[in-house]
Short mmCIF file of C-alpha atoms in Angstrom, two decimals:
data_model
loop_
_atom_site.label_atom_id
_atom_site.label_comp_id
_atom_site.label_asym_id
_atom_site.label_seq_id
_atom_site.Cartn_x
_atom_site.Cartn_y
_atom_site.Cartn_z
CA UNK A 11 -13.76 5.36 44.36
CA UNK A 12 -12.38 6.18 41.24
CA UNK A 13 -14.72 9.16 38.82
CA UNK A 14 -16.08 8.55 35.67
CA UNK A 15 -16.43 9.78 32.34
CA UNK A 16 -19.69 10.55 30.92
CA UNK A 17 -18.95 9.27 27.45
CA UNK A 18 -21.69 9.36 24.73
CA UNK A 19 -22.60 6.16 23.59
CA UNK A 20 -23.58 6.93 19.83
CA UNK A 21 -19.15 7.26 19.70
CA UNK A 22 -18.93 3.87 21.62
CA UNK A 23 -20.43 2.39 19.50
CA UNK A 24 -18.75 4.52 16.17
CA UNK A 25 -15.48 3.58 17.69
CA UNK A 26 -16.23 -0.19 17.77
CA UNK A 27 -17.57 -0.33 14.52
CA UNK A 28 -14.40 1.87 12.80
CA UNK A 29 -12.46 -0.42 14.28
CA UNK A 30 -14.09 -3.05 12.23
CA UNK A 31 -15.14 -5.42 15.11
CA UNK A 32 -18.77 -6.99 15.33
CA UNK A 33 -20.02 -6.17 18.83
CA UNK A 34 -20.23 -9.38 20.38
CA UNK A 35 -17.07 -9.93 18.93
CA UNK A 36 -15.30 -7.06 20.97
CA UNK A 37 -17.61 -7.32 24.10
CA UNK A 38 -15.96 -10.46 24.12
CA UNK A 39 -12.33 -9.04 24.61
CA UNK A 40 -13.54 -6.07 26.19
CA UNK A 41 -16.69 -6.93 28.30
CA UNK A 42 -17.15 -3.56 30.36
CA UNK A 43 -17.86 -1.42 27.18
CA UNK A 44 -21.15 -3.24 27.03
CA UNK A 45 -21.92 -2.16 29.59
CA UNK A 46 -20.69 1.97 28.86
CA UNK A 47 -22.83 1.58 25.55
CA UNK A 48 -26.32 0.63 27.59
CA UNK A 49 -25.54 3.65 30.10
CA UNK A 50 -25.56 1.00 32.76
CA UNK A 51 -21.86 1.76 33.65
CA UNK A 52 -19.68 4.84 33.05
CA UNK A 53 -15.59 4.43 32.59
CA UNK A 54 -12.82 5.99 34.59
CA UNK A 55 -10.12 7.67 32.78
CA UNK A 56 -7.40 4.16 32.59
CA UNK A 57 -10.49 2.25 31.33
CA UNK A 58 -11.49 4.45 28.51
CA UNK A 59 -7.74 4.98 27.58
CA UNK A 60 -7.32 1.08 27.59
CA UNK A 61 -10.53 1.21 25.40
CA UNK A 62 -8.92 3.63 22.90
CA UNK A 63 -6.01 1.43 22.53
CA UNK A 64 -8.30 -1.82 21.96
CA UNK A 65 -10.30 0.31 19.09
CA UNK A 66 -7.11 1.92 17.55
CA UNK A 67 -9.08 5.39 18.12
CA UNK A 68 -7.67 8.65 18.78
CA UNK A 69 -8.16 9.20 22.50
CA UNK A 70 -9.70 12.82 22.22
CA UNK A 71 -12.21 11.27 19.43
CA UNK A 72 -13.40 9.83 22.51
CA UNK A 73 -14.84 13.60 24.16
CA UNK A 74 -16.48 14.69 21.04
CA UNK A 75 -20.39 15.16 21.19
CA UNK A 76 -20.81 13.33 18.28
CA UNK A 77 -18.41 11.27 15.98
CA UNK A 78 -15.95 12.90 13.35
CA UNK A 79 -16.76 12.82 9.81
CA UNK A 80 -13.21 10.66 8.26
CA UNK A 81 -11.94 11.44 4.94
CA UNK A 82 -9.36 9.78 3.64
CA UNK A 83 -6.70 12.06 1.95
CA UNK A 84 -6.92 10.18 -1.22
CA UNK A 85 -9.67 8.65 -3.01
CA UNK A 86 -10.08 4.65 -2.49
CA UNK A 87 -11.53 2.75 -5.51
CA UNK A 88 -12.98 -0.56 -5.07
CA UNK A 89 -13.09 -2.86 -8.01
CA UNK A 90 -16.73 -3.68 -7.38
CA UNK A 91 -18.46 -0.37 -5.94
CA UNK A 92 -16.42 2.36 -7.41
CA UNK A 93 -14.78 5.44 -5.00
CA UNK A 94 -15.49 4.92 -0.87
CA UNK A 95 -14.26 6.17 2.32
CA UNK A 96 -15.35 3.12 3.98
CA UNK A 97 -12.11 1.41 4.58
CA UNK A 98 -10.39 -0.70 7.45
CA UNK A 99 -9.22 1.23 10.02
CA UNK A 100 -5.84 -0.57 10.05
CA UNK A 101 -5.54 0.82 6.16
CA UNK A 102 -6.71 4.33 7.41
CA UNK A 103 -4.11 4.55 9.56
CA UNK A 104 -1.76 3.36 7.35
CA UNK A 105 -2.67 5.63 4.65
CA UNK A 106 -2.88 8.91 7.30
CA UNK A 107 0.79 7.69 8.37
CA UNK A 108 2.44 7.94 5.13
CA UNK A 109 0.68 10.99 4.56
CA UNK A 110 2.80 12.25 7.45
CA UNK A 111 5.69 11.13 6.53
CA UNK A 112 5.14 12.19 2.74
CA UNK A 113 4.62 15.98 4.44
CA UNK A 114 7.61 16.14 6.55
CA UNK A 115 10.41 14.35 4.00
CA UNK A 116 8.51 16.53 1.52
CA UNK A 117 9.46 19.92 3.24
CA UNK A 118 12.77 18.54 4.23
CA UNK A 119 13.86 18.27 0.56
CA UNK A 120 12.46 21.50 -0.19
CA UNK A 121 14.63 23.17 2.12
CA UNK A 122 17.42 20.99 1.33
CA UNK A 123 17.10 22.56 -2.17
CA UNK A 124 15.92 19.71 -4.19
CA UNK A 125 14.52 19.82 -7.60
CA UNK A 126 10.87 18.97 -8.07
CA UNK A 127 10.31 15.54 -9.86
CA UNK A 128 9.44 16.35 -13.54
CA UNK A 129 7.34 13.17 -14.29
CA UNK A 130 4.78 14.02 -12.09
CA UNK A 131 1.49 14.76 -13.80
CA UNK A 132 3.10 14.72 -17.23
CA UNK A 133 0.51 13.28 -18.77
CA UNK A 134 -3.34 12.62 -18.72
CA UNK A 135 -5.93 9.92 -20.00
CA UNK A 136 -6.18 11.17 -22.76
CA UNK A 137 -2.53 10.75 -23.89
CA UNK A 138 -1.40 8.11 -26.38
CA UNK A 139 -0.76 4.93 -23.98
CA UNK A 140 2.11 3.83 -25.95
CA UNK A 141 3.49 7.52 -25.16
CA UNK A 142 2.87 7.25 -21.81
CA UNK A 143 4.46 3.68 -21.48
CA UNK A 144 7.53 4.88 -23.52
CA UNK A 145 7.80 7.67 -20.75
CA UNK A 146 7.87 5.46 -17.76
CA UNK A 147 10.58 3.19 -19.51
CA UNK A 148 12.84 6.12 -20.13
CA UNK A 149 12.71 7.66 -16.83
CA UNK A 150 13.57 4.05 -15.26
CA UNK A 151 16.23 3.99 -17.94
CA UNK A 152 14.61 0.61 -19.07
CA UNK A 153 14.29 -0.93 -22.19
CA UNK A 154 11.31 -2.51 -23.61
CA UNK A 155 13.02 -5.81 -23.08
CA UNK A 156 14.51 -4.76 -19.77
CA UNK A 157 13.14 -7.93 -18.03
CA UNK A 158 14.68 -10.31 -20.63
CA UNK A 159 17.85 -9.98 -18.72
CA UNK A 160 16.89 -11.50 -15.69
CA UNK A 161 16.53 -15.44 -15.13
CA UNK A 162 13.26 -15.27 -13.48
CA UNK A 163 10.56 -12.82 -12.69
CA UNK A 164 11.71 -12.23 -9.12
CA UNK A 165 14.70 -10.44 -10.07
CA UNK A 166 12.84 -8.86 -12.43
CA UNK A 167 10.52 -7.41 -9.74
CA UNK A 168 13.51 -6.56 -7.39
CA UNK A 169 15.24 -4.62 -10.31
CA UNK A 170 12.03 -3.17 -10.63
CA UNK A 171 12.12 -1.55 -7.23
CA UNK A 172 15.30 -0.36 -7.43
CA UNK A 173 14.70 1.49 -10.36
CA UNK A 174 11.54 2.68 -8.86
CA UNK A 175 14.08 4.18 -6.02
CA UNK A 176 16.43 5.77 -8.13
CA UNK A 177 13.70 7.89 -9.61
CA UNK A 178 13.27 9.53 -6.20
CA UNK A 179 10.01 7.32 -5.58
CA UNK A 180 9.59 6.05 -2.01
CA UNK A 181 8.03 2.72 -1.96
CA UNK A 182 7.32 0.49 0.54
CA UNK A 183 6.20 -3.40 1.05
CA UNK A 184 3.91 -3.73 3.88
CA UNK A 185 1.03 -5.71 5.06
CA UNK A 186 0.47 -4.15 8.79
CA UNK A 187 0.33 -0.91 10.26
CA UNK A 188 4.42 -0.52 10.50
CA UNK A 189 5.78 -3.22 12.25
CA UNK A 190 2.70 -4.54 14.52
CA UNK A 191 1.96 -8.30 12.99
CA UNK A 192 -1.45 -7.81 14.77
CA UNK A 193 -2.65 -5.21 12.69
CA UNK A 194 -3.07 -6.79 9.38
CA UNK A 195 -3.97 -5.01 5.96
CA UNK A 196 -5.69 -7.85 3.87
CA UNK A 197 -5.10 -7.94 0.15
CA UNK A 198 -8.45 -8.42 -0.26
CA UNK A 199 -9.09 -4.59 1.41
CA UNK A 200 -6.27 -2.80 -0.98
CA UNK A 201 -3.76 -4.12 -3.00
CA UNK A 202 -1.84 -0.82 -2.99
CA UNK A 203 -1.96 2.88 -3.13
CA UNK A 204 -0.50 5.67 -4.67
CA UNK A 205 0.14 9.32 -2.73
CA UNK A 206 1.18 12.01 -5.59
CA UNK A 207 3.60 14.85 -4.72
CA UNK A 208 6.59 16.64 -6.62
CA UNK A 209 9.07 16.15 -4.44
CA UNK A 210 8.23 13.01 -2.53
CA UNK A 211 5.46 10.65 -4.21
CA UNK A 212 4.86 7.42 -1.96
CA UNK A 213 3.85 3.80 -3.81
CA UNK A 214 2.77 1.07 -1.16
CA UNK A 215 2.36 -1.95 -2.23
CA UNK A 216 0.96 -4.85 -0.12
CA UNK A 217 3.43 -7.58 0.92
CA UNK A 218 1.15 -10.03 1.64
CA UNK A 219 0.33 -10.14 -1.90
CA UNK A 220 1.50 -12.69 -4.19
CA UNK A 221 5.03 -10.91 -6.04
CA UNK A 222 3.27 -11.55 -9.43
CA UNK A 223 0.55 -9.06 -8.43
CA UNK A 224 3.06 -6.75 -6.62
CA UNK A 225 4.60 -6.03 -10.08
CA UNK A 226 1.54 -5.82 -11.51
CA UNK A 227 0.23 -2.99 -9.05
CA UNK A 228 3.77 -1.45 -8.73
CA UNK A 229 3.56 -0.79 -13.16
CA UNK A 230 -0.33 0.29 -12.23
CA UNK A 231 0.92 2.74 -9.26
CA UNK A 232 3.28 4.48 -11.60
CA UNK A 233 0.54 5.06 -14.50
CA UNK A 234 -0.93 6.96 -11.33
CA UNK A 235 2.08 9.20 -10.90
CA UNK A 236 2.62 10.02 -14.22
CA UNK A 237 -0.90 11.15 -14.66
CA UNK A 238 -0.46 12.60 -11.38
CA UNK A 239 -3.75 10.91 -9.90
CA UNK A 240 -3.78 9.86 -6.29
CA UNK A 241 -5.43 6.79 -5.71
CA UNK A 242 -5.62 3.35 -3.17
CA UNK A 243 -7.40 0.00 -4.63
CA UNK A 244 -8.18 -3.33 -3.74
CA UNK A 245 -8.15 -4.83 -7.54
CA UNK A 246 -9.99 -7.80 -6.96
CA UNK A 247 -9.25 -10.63 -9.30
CA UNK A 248 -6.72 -8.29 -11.18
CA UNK A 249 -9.11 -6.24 -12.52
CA UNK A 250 -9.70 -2.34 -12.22
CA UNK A 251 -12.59 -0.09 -11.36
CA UNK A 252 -14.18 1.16 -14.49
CA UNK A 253 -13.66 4.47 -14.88
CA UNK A 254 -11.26 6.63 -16.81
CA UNK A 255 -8.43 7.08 -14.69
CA UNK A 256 -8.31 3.69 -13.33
CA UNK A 257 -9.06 1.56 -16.61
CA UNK A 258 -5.91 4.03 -18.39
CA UNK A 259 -3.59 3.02 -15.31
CA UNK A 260 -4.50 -0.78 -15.84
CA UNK A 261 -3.97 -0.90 -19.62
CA UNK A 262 -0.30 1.04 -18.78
CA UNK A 263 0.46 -1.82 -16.49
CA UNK A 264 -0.41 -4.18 -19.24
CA UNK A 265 1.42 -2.62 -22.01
CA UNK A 266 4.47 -2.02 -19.74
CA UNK A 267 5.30 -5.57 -18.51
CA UNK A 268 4.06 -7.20 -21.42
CA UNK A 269 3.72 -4.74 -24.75
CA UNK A 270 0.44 -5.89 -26.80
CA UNK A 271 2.84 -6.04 -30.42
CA UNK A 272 5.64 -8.67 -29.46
CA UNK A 273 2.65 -10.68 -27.00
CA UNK A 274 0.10 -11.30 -29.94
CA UNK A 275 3.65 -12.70 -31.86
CA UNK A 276 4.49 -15.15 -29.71
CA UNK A 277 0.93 -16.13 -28.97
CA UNK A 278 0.91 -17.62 -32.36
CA UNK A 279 4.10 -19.83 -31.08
CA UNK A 280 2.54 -21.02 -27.94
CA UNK A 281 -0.09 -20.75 -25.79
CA UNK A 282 1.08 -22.29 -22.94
CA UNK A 283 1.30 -19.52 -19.71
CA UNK A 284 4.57 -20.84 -18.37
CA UNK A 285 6.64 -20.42 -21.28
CA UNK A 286 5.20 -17.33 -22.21
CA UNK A 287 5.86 -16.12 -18.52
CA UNK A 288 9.55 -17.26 -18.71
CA UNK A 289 10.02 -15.33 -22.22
CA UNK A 290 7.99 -12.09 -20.92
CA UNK A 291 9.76 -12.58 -17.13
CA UNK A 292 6.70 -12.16 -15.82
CA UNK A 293 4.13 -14.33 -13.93
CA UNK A 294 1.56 -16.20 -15.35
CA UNK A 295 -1.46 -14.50 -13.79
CA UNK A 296 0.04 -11.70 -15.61
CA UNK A 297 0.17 -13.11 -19.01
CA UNK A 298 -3.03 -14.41 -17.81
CA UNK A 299 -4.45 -10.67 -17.80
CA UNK A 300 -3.01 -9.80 -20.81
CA UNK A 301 -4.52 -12.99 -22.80
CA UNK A 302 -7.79 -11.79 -21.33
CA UNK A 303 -6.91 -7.85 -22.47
CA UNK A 304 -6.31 -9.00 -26.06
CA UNK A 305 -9.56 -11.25 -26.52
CA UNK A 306 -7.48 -14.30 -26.09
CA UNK A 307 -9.03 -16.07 -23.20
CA UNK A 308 -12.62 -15.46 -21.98
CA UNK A 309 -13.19 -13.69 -18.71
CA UNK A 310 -14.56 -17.21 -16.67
CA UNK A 311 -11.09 -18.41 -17.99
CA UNK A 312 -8.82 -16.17 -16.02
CA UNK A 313 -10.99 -15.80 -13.28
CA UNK A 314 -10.44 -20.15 -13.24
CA UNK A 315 -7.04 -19.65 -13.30
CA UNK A 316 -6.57 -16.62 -11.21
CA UNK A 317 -8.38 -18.52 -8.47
CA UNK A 318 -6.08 -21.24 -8.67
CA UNK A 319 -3.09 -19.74 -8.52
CA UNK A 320 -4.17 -17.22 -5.74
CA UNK A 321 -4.77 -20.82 -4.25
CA UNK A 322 -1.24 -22.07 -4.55
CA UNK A 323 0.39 -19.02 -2.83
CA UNK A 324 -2.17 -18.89 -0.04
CA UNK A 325 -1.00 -22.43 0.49
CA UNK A 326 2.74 -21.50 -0.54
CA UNK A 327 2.54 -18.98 2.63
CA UNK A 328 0.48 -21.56 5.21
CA UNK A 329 3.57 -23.85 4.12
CA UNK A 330 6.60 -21.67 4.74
CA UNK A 331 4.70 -19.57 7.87
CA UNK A 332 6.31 -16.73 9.68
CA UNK A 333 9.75 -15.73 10.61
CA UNK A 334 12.51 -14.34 9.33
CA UNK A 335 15.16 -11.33 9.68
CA UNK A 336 13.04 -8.48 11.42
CA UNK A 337 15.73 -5.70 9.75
CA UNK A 338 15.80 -7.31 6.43
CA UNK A 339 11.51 -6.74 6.64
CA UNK A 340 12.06 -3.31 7.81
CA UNK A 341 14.10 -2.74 4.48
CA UNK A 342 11.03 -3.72 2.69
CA UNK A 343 8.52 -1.69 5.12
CA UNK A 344 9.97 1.52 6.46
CA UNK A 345 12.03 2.90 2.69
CA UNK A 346 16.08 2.97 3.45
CA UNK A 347 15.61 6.23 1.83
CA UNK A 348 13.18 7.84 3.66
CA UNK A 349 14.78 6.71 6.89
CA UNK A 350 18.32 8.06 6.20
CA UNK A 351 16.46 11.11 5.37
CA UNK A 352 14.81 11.05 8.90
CA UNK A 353 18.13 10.67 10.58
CA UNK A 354 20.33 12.66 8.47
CA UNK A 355 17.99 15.53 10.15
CA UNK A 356 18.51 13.91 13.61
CA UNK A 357 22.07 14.41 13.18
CA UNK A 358 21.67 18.05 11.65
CA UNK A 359 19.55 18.61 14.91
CA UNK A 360 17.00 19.79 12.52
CA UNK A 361 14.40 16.87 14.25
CA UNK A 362 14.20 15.84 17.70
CA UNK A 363 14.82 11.51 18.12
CA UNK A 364 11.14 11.57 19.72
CA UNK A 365 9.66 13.00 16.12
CA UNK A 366 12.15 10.82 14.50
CA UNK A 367 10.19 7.88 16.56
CA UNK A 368 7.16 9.02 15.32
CA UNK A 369 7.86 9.09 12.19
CA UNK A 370 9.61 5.80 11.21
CA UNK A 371 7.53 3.74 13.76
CA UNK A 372 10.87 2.87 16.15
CA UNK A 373 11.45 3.36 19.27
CA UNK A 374 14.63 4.08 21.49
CA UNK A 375 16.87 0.95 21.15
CA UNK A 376 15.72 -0.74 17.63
CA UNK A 377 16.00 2.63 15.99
CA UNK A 378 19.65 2.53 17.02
CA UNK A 379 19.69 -1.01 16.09
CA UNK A 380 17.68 -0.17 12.69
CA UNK A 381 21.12 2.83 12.50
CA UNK A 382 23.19 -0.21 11.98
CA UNK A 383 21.69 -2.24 9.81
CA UNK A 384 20.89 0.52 8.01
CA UNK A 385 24.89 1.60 7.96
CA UNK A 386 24.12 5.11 8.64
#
């Protein structure tokens, strides 16, 4: 007969609830840990390690007399009920992994002699925003009709990103802890956050979000940087968490994509969202936010229309469902950049291929595969 473990309970029961299952819920996929957390039964060694997995818990967490106190590295700020550490344990370990990676390719350009990145913390709340705004543009070597140039808002947001890049800002798409569809991060939890560093400063940005509120939280993410402020957020309905750092971000977004002067002129032409979204090259939930900003539109207004066109993508994305080129997602969710990095040090021998695994996510055969694509 196999031995036991005698496992406590109380981190049972902590490990179910991090996970973010209701107990029925998971005694229904996993029917002996009822069992562990009344004490009738103890588990063997394969059981609790198949338990681990199920909960997405560190298996050591498991020995502890009593569970560990989680901080996140950065502070989380939900639009209603300000700054927690209460998040989805899917985002937490999204958040702790790009913290990892943001250390390593972080010492690997130190030693590699590059220069530290000389927008960080430039500025502070209590900067002019227009200054601020003007900064961001030049560094991105953008005008303040940059977006005028594209024929839609898409390539607007695409051009965006690469601009983004050539600042020496990873970013990254995502909506699941790297590539496992069955670990979802809903928009609804966090929209996007923000990691802060001289030499390597990380922006994710939810995927499964509609692309009108990616550029929206991209522009807000930035702000963050240039203030050099940390952050994650779920901005519900658009809208920030009220306090200094968050409401200056927001109102940088704003001025950025759609600049307060030239909108109140051609508000007086029309008030119609859609052509104002094809002259701005933005959405219209973003010219929706800005009407709202200026005292154009009431707040039950764009929370109507908001609501409705959240509506229309959610039924945009039932329509179109899944699919599509696994490599041209991993573009989007590991950064090209960061992962040449990884394997120009592979190649220098300076990292071993099973660190380089653990860093980008891959294993063996599609991180040879991922090579290729990547033309490396």
């Amino acid at each position: 007969m196999p031995s036991t473990l005698n496992i406590k309970p109380d981190l049972i029961n902590w490990a179910i609830s991090r996970a973010g299952y209701e107990h029925r819920e998971f005694f229904e996929q996993f029917p002996r840990a009822k069992g562990w957390l009344e004490e009738e039964k103890r588990p063997t060694l394969p059981q609790l390690r198949d338990f681990a997995k199920k909960a997405h818990v560190p298996f050591g967490y498991l020995f502890l007399q009593e569970p560990p106190k989680e901080e996140l590295p950065i502070p989380f700020f939900r639009t209603v009920g300000g700054e927690t550490d209460q998040v989805g344990v899917n985002l937490r370990d999204t958040i702790l992994n790009t913290q990892q990676r943001q250390d390593w390719v972080r010492d690997y350009l130190i030693e590699q002699g590059e220069e530290k990145l000389g927008f960080i913390g430039k500025f502070n709340p209590r900067n002019p925003l227009n200054l601020v705004v003007q900064d961001i543009r030049n560094e991105l070597s953008l005008q303040s009709n940059w977006a005028s140039q594209f024929s839609n808002w898409q390539k607007a947001l695409d051009h965006l990103a690469e601009k983004v890049e050539e600042a020496g800002i990873f970013i990254i798409f995502n909506s699941v802890v790297d590539n496992n569809t069955h670990r979802p991060i809903t928009v609804e939890e966090c929209r996007g956050f923000v990691m802060c560093d001289e030499y390597a400063p990380f922006l994710f940005v939810n995927a499964a979000d509609s692309k009108s509120a990616q550029m929206f939280t991209i522009v807000h993410e930035l702000a963050h940087l240039w203030i050099g402020e940390s952050a994650g957020f779920d901005f519900r309905l658009l809208q920030p968490f009220e306090n200094e750092v968050e409401t200056f971000c927001d109102a940088v977004a704003a001025e950025f994509l759609v600049p307060e002067e030239d909108f109140n002129t051609q508000w007086t032409r029309t008030q119609d969202f859609e052509a104002l979204a094809k002259i701005f090259k933005v959405s219209q939930i973003v010219i929706g936010r800005r009407a709202l900003d200026t005292g154009k539109i009431t707040r039950d207004t764009f929370f109507e229309f908001y609501n409705e066109h959240i509506a229309k993508f959610e039924q945009f994305k039932a329509d179109r469902g899944s699919g599509g080129n696994f490599y041209a997602t991993l573009r989007k969710r590991l950064n090209p950049r960061f992962f040449a990095t990884v394997h120009q040090a592979v190649k220098e021998n300076k990292l071993l291929y099973k660190h380089a695994y653990e860093l980008t996510g891959l294993k063996g055969g599609t991180y040879q595969s991922a090579v290729k694509e990547y033309n490396l």
